[in-house]
Coordinates of C-alpha atoms in Angstrom, one line a residue:
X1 CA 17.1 46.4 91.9
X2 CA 16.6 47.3 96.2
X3 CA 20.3 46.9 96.2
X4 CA 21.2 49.3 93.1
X5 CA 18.9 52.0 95.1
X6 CA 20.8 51.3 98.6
X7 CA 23.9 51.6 96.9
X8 CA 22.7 55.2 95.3
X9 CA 21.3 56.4 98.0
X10 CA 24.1 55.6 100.3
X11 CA 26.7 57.1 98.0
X12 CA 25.0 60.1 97.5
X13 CA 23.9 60.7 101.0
X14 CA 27.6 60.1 102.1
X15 CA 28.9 62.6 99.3
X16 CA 26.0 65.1 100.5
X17 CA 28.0 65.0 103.7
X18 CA 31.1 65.1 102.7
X19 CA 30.3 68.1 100.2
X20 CA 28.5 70.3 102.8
X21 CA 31.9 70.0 105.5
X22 CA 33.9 71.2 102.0
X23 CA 31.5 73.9 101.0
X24 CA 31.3 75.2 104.5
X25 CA 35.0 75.7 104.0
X26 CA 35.2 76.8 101.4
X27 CA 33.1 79.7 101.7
X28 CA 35.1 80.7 105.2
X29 CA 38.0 80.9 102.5
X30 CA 36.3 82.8 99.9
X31 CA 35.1 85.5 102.7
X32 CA 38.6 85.9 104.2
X33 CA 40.8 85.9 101.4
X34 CA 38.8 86.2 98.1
X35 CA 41.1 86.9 95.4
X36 CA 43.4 84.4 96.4
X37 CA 40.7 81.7 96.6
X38 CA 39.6 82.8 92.7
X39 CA 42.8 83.0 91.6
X40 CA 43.7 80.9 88.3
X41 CA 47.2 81.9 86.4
X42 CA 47.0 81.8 82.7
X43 CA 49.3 79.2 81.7
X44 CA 49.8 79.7 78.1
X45 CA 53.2 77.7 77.5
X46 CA 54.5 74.7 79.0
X47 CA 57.2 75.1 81.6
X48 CA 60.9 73.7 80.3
X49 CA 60.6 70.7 82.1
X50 CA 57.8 69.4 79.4
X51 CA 60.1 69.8 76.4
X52 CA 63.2 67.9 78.1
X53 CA 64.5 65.8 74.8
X54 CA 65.9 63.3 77.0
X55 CA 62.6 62.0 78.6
X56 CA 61.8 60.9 75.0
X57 CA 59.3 61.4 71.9
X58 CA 55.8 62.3 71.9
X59 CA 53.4 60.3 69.9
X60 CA 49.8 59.1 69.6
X61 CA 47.9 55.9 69.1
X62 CA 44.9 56.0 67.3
X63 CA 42.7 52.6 69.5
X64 CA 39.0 51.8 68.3
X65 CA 37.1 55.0 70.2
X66 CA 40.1 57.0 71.6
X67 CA 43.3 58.6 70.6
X68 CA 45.9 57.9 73.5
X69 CA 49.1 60.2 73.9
X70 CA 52.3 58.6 74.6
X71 CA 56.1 59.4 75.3
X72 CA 58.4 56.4 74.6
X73 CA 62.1 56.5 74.9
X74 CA 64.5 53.2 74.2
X75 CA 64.5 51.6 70.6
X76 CA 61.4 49.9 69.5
X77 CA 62.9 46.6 69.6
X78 CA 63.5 46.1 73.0
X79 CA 61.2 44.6 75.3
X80 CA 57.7 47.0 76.3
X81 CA 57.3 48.8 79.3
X82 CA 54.6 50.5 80.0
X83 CA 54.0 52.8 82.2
X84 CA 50.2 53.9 83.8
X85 CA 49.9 56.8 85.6
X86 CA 47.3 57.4 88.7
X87 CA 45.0 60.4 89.4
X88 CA 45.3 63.2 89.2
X89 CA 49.3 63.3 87.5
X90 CA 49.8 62.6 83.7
X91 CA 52.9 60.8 81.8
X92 CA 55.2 63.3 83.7
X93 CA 55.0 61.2 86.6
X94 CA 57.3 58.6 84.6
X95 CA 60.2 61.4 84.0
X96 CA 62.9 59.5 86.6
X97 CA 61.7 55.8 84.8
X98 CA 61.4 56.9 81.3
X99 CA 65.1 57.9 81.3
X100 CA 65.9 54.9 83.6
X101 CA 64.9 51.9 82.1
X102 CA 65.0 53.5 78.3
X103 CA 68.6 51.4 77.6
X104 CA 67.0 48.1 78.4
X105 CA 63.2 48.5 77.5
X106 CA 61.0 50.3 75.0
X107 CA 59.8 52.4 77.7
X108 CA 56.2 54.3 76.8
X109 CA 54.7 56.3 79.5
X110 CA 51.0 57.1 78.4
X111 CA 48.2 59.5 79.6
X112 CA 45.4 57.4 79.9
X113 CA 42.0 58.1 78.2
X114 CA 40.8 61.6 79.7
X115 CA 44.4 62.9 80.7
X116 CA 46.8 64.9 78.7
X117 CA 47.0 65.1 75.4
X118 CA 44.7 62.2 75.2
X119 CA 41.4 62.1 74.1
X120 CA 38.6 63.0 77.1
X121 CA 35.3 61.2 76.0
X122 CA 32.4 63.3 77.9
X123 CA 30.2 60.8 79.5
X124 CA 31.3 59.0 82.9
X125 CA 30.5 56.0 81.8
X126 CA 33.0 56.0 79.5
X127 CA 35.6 56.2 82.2
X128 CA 34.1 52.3 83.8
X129 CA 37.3 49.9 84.7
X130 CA 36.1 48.0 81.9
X131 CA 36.5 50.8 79.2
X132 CA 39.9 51.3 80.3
X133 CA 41.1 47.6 80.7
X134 CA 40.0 47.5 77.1
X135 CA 42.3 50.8 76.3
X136 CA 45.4 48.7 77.5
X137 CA 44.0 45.6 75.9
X138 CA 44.7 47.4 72.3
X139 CA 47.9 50.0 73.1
X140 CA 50.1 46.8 73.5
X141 CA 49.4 45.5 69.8
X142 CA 49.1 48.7 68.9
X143 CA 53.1 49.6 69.3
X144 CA 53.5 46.3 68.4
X145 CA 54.2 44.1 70.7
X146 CA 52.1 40.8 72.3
X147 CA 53.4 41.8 75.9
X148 CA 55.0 43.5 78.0
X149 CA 56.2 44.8 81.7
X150 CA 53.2 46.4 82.9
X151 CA 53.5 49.5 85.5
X152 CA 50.7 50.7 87.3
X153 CA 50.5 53.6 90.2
X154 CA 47.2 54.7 92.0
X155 CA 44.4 54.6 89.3
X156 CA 47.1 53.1 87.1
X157 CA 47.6 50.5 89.4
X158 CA 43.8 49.4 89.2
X159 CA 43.8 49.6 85.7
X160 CA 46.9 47.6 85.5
X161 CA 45.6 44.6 88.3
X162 CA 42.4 44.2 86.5
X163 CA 44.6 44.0 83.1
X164 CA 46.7 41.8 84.0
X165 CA 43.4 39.6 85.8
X166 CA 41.7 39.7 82.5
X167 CA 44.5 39.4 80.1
X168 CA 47.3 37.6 81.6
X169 CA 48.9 36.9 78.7
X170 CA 49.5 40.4 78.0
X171 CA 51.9 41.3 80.9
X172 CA 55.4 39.4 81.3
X173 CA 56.0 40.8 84.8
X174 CA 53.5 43.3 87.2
X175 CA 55.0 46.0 89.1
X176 CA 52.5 47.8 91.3
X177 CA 53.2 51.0 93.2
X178 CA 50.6 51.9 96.0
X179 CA 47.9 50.9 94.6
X180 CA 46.4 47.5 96.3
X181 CA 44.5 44.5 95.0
X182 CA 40.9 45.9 93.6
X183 CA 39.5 43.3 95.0
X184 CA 41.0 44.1 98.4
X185 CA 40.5 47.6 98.4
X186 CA 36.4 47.5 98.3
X187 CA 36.1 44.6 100.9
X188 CA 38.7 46.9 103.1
X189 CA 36.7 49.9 102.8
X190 CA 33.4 48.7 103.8
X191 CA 35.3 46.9 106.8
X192 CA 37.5 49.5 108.1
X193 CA 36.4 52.9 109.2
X194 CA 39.9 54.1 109.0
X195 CA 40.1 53.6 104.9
X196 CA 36.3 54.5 104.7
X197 CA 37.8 58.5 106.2
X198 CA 40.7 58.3 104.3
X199 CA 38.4 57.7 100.8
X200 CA 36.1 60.5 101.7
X201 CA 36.9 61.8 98.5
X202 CA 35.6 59.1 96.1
X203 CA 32.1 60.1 98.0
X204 CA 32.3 64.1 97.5
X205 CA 34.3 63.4 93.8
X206 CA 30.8 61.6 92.8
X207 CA 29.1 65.6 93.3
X208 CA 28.7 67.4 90.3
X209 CA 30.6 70.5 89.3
X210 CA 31.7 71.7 92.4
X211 CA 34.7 69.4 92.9
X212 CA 36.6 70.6 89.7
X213 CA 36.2 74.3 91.1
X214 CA 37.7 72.9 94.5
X215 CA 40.7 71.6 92.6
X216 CA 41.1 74.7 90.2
X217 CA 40.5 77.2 93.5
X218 CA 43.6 79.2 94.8
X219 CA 45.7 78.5 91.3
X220 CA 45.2 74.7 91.7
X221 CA 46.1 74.7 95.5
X222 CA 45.0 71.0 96.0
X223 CA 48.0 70.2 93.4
X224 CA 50.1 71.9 96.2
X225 CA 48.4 70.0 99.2
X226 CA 48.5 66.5 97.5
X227 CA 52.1 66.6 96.2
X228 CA 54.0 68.7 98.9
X229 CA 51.5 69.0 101.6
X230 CA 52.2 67.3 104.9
X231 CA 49.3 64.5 104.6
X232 CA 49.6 63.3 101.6
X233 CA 53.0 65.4 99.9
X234 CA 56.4 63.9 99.1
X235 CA 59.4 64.5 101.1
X236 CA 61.0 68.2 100.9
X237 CA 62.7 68.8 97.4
X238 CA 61.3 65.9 95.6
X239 CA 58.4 67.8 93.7
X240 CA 60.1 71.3 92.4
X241 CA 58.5 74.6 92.0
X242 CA 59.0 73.8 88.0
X243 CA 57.4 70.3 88.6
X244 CA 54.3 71.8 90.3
X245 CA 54.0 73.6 86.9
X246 CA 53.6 70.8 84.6
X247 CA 50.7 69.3 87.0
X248 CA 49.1 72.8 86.4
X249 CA 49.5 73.3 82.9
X250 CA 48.9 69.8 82.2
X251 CA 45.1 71.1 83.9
X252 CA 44.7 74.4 83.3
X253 CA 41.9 74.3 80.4
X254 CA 37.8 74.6 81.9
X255 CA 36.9 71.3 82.4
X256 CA 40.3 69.2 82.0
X257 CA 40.2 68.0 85.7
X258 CA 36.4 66.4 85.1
X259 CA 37.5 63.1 82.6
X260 CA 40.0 62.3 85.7
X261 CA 37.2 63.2 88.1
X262 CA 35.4 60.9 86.3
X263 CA 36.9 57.4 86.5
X264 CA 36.0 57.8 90.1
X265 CA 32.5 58.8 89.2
X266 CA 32.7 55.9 87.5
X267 CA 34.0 53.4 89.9
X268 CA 31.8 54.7 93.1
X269 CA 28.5 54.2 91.0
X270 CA 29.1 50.7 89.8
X271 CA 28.9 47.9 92.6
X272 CA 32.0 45.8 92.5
X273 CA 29.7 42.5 91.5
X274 CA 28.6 44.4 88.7
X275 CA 32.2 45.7 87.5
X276 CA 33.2 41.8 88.0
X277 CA 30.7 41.1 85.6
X278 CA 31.2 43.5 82.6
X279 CA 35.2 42.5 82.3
X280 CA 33.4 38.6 81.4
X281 CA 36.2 37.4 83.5
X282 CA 37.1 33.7 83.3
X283 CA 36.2 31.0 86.6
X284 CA 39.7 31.8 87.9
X285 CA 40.2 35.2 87.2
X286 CA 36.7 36.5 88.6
X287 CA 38.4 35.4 91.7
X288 CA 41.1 37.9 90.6
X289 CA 44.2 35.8 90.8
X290 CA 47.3 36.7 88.9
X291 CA 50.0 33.5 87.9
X292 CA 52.5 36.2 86.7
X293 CA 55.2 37.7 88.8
X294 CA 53.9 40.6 90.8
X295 CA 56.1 43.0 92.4
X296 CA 54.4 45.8 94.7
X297 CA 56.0 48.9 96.2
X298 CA 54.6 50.8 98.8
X299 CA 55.9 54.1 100.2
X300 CA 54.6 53.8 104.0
X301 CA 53.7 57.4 104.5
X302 CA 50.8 57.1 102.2
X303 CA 47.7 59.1 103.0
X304 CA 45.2 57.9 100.9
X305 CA 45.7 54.0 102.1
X306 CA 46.2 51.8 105.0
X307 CA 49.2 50.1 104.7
X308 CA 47.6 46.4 105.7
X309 CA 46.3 46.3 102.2
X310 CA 49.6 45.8 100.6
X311 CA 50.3 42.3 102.5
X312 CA 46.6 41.0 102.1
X313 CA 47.1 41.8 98.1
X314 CA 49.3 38.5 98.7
X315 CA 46.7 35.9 98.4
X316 CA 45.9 36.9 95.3
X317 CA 48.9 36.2 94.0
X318 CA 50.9 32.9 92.9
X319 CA 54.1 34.7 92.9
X320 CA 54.2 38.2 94.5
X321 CA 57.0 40.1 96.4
X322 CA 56.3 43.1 98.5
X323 CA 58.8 45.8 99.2
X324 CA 57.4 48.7 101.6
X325 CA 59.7 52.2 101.2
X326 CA 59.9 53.8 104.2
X327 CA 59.0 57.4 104.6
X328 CA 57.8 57.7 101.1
X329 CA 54.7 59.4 100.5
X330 CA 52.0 57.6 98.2
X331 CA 53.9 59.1 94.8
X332 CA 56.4 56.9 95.5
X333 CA 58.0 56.7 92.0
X334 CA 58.2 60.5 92.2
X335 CA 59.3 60.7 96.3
X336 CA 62.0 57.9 96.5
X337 CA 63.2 57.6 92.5
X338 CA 66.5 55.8 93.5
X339 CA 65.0 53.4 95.6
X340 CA 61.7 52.8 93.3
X341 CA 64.1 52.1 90.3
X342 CA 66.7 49.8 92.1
X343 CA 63.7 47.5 93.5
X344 CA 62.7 47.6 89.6
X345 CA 65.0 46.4 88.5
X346 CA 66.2 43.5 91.1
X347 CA 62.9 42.2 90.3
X348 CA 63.0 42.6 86.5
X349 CA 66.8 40.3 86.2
X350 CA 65.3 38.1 89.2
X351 CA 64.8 34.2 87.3

């Protein structure tokens, strides 16, 4: 119980923090340039880019206690791949795999519970790792399939690790992109102060209300800052004007930014020991190895995580290759395409 309240407390105090240096901003931004900073387009129709045939066919599966959107291009009997997006992107982050991989592989690129076209449950605790291990858990069977190639990015990533932990065998082959260990990432955190910085938005995320009206401020500016900003954006010309659109439209409804907001919510309120426990892992896997083949990419300009927690993701893996892309931001499969696919797929026709 004295270490639930610690843990509260400290979150909370930290987000405080974190909140006050935003606010204080943000009001300096509201006085000098007021319309801009209110501004939100009305985004009544999709930009062209959305309804691109060749990316593939919408659908939905209907799981236990959510209905999950999908777009899956590549015959149904081929092998699965499935592809999990991170925060805060949708299926659209797939577009250069979806076409890619689609002659070999039944390629399905979903939004995750809370994204999209999916369903968006309104509690954050329906948004736990556990809720959305259990998602994946019934998609596979659901298209009809026992397993498949599992592809995980950023919050995708997570979901995707702890999968793959819980329900081994339910993935063939792992393929990671910037997104390390879990169990690496909360050890890391605590122990270095340059991660703790960089995650100082998981702390002022946890604050109610006022971070969806950060993201929505100045027509979804963060969107612009996060995918073509110098800190954290890809490389000139990687994310178009038209691409930007999609992000925005996919988020331009009241209150569509707080499901996403919400798996961190989610995550930053429940201790790790306590997150261990409600997947019921197994003796081995509550250490949170992995026997499968694990391939992780990591663009190195990433600036939401240190790079050092891509090679200690290693030890948790019997069989694990890691392939740093150089000058790629932390949307890798978005930034360096090519190179993302080609390392696909020398691992995916490696014995």
């Amino acid at each position: 119980m004295l270490r639930k309240v610690v843990h509260f407390v400290f979150i909370y105090s930290v987000g405080l923090f974190w909140t006050s240096l935003v606010f204080l901003r943000y009001v300096w931004l509201l006085i000098r340039k007021p319309r801009k900073v209110l501004l939100v387009k009305d985004r009544q129709n999709p930009p062209e880019c959305l309804n691109d045939s060749s990316l593939g066919v919408h659908g939905y599966i209907r799981l236990q206690n959510v209905k999950i959107h999908y777009v899956g291009n590549g015959d149904e009997g081929k092998p699965l791949m499935l592809l999990l997006h991170g925060f805060p992107e949708f299926w659209y982050s797939w577009r250069h795999q979806l076409r890619e991989f689609s002659n070999s592989y039944r390629v399905v690129a979903i939004d995750t519970r809370g994204y999209g076209q999916s369903d968006k449950p309104s509690k954050v605790s329906d948004y736990t790792v556990t809720k959305l291990v259990e998602d994946i858990h019934e998609i596979i069977p659901a298209l009809g399939y026992q397993s498949c190639v599992l592809v995980g990015h950023d919050w995708g990533g997570i979901i995707a690790w702890m999968t793959t932990i819980k329900y081994p065998d339910l993935c063939d082959r792992l393929i990671i992109m910037n997104c390390p260990h879990p169990f690496v990432f909360g050890r890391y955190m605590q122990t270095h102060w340059k991660q703790f910085i960089k995650s100082w938005y998981m702390f002022f995320f946890n604050m109610p209300y006022f971070p969806e009206m950060m993201m929505r401020s100045g027509d979804f500016k963060m969107f612009d800052n996060m995918f073509c900003g110098k800190t954290m954006g890809c490389q000139p010309g990687r994310i178009t004007q038209q691409d930007l659109e999609a992000f925005k439209y996919e988020f331009r409804e009241s209150g569509s930014l707080t499901p996403p907001i919400n798996y961190i919510r989610a995550s930053i309120r429940t201790p790790p020991k306590e997150t261990t426990a409600n997947l019921e892992l197994t003796s081995r896997s509550s250490k949170g190895h992995i026997d499968k083949p694990v391939l992780l990419l990591w663009g190195t300009k990433d600036g939401a995580l240190e790079t050092e927690m891509a090679k200690l993701s290693a030890k948790f893996c019997s069989h694990f290759t890691l392939t740093f892309i150089d000058g790629a931001s932390h949307w890798v499969q978005q930034d360096e395409p090519a190179k993302v696919n080609e390392y696909m797929w020398q691992f995916l026709k490696a014995e």
